[in-house]
PDB file of C-alpha atoms in Angstrom:
ATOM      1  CA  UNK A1044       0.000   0.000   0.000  1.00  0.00           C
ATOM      2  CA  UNK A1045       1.991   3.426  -1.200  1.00  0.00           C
ATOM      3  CA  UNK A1046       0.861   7.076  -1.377  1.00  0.00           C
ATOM      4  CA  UNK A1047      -1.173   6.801  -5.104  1.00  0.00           C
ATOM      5  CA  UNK A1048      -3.001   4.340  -3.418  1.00  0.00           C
ATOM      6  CA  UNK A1049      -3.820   6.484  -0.427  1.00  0.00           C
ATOM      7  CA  UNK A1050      -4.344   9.511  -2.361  1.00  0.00           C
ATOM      8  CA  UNK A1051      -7.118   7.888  -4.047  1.00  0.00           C
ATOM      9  CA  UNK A1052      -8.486   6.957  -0.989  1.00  0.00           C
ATOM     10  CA  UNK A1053      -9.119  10.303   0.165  1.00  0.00           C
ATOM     11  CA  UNK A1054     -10.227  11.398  -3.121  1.00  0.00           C
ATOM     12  CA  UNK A1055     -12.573   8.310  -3.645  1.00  0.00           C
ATOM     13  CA  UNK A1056     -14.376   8.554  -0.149  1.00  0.00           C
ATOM     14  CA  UNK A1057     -14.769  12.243  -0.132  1.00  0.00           C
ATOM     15  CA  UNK A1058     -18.145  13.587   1.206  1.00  0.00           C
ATOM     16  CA  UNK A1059     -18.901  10.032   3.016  1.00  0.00           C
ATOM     17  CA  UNK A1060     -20.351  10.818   5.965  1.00  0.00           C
ATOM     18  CA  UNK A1061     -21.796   8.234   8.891  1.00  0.00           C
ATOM     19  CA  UNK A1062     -21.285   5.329   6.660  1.00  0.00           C
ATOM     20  CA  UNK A1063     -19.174   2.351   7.012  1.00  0.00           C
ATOM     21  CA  UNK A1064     -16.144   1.537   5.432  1.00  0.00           C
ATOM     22  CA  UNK A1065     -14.252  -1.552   4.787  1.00  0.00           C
ATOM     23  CA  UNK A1066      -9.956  -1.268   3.907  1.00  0.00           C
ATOM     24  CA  UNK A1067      -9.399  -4.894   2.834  1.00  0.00           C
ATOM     25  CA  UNK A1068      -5.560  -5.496   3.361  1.00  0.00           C
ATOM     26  CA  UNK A1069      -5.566  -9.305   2.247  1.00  0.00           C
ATOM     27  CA  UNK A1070      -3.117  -8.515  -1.096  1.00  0.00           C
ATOM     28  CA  UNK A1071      -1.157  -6.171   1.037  1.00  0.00           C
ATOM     29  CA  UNK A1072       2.177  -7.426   2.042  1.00  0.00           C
ATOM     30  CA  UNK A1073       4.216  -4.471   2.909  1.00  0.00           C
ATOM     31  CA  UNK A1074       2.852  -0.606   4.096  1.00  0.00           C
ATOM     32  CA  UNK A1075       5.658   1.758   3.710  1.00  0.00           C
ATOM     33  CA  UNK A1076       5.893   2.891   7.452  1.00  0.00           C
ATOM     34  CA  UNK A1077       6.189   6.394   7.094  1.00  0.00           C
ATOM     35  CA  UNK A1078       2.452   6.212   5.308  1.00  0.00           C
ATOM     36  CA  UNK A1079       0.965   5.746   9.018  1.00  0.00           C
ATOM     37  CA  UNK A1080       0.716   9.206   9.188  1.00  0.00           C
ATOM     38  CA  UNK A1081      -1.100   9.190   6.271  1.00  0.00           C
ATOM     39  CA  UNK A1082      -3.613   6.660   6.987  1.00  0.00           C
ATOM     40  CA  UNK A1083      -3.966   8.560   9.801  1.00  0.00           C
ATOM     41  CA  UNK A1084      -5.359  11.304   8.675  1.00  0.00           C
ATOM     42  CA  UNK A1085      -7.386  10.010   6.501  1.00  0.00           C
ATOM     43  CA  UNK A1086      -8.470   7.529   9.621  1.00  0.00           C
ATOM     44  CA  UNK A1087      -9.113  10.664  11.920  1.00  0.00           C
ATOM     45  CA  UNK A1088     -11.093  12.430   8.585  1.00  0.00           C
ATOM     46  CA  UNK A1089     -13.584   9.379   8.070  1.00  0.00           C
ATOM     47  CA  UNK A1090     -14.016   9.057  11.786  1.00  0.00           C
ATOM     48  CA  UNK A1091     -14.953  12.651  12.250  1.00  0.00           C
ATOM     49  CA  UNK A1092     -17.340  12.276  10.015  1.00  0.00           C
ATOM     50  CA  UNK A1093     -19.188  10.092  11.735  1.00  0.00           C
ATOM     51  CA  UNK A1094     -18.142   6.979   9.814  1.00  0.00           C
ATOM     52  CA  UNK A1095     -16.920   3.585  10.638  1.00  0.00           C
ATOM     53  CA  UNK A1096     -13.720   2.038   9.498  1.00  0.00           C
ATOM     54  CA  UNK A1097     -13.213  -1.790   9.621  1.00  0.00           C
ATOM     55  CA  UNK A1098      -8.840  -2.351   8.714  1.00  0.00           C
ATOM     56  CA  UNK A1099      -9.323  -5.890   7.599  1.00  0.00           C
ATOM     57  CA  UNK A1100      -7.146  -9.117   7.032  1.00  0.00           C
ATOM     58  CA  UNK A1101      -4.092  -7.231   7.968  1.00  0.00           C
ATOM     59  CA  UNK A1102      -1.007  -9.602   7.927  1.00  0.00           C
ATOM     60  CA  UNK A1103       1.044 -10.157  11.247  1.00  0.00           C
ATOM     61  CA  UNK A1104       4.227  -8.159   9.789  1.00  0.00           C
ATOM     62  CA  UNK A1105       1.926  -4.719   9.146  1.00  0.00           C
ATOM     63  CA  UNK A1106       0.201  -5.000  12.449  1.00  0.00           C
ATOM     64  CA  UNK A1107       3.817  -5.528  14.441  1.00  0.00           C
ATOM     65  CA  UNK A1108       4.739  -2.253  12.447  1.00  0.00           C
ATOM     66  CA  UNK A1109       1.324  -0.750  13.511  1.00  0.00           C
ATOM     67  CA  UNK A1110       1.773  -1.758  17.363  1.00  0.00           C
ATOM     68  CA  UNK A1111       5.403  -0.759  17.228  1.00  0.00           C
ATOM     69  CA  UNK A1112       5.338   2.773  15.872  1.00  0.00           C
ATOM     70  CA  UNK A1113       1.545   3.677  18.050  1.00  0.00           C
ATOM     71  CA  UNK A1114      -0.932   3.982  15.106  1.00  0.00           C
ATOM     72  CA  UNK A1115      -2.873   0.500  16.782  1.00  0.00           C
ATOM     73  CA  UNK A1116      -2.299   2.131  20.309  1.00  0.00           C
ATOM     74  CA  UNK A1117      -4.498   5.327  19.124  1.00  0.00           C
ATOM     75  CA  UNK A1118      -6.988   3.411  18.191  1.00  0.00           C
ATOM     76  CA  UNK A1119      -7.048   0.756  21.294  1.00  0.00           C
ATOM     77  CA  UNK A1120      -5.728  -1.682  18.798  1.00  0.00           C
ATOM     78  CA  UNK A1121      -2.923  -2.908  21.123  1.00  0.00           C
ATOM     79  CA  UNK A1122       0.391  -1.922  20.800  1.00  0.00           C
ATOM     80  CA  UNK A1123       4.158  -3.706  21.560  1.00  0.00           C
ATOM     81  CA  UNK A1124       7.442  -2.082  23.085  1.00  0.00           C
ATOM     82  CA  UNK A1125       9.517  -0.630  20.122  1.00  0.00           C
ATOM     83  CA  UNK A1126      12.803  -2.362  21.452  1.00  0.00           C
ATOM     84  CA  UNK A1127      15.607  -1.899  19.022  1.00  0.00           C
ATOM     85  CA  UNK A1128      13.861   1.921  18.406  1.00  0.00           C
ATOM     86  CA  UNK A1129      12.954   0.868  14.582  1.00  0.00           C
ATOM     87  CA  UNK A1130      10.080   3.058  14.022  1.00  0.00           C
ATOM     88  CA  UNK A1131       9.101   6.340  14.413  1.00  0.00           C
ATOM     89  CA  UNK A1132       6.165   7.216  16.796  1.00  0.00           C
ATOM     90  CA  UNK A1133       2.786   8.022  15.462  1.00  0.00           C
ATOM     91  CA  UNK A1134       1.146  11.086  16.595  1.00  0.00           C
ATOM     92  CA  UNK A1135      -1.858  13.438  15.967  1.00  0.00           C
ATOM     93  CA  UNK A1136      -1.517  16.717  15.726  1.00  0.00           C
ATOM     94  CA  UNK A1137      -3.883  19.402  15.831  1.00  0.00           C
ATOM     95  CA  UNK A1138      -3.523  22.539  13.448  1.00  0.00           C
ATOM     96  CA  UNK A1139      -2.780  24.217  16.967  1.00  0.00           C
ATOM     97  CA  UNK A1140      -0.096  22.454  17.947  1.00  0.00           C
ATOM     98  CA  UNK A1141       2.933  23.595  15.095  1.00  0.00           C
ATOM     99  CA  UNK A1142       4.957  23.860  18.072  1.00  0.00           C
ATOM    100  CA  UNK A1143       4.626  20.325  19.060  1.00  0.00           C
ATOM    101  CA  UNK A1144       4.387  19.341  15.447  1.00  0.00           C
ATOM    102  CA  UNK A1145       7.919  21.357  15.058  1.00  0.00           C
ATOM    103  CA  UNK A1146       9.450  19.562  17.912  1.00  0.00           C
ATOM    104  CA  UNK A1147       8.303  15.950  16.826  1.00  0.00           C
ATOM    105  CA  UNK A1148       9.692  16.539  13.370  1.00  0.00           C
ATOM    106  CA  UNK A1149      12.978  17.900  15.201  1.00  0.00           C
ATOM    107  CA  UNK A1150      13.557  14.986  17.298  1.00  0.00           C
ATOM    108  CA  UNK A1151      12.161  12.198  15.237  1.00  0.00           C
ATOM    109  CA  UNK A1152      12.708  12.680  11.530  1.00  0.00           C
TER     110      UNK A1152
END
């Protein structure tokens, strides 16, 4: 799963409001890490909007990745200690906090 593929999501489920929707992951074998954030905000977009998101038939490898780096923990997905420091941490920011988001990007990227 890359960034055309998420682009299009956002542009293919614009305007959905309080409906549910269904990302199938069952051909997916590797999510470029640093597209969390992107998810993300489509995630946080869809859920604002009242809808319901169902992250299907994920494989073991992306939902390590997804426990590791926070993105499950947000959601009360689970999550698993980051040992070796592999991953960056997911976050949420608001459009209020370009101090925090400043610092983040400082100290993580």
């Amino acid at each position: 799963m890359g960034f055309t593929f998420l682009s299009s999501l956002f542009t293919n489920t614009e305007g959905l409001i309080n409906v549910d929707i269904e990302l199938e992951f069952k051909s997916t074998r590797w999510f470029e890490a640093n597209l969390a954030s992107t998810l993300g905000a489509w995630l946080e977009l869809k859920l604002y909007n009242g809808c319901r998101v169902i992250l299907s038939n994920i494989t073991n490898s992306i939902q390590k990745i997804f426990k590791k780096n926070g993105f499950y923990e947000r959601y009360q997905l689970g999550r698993i200690d980051d040992t070796y420091d592999s991953t960056i941490k997911y976050e949420v920011f608001s459009v209020q906090d370009s101090d925090d988001f400043s610092n983040y990007v400082s100290h993580h990227v």
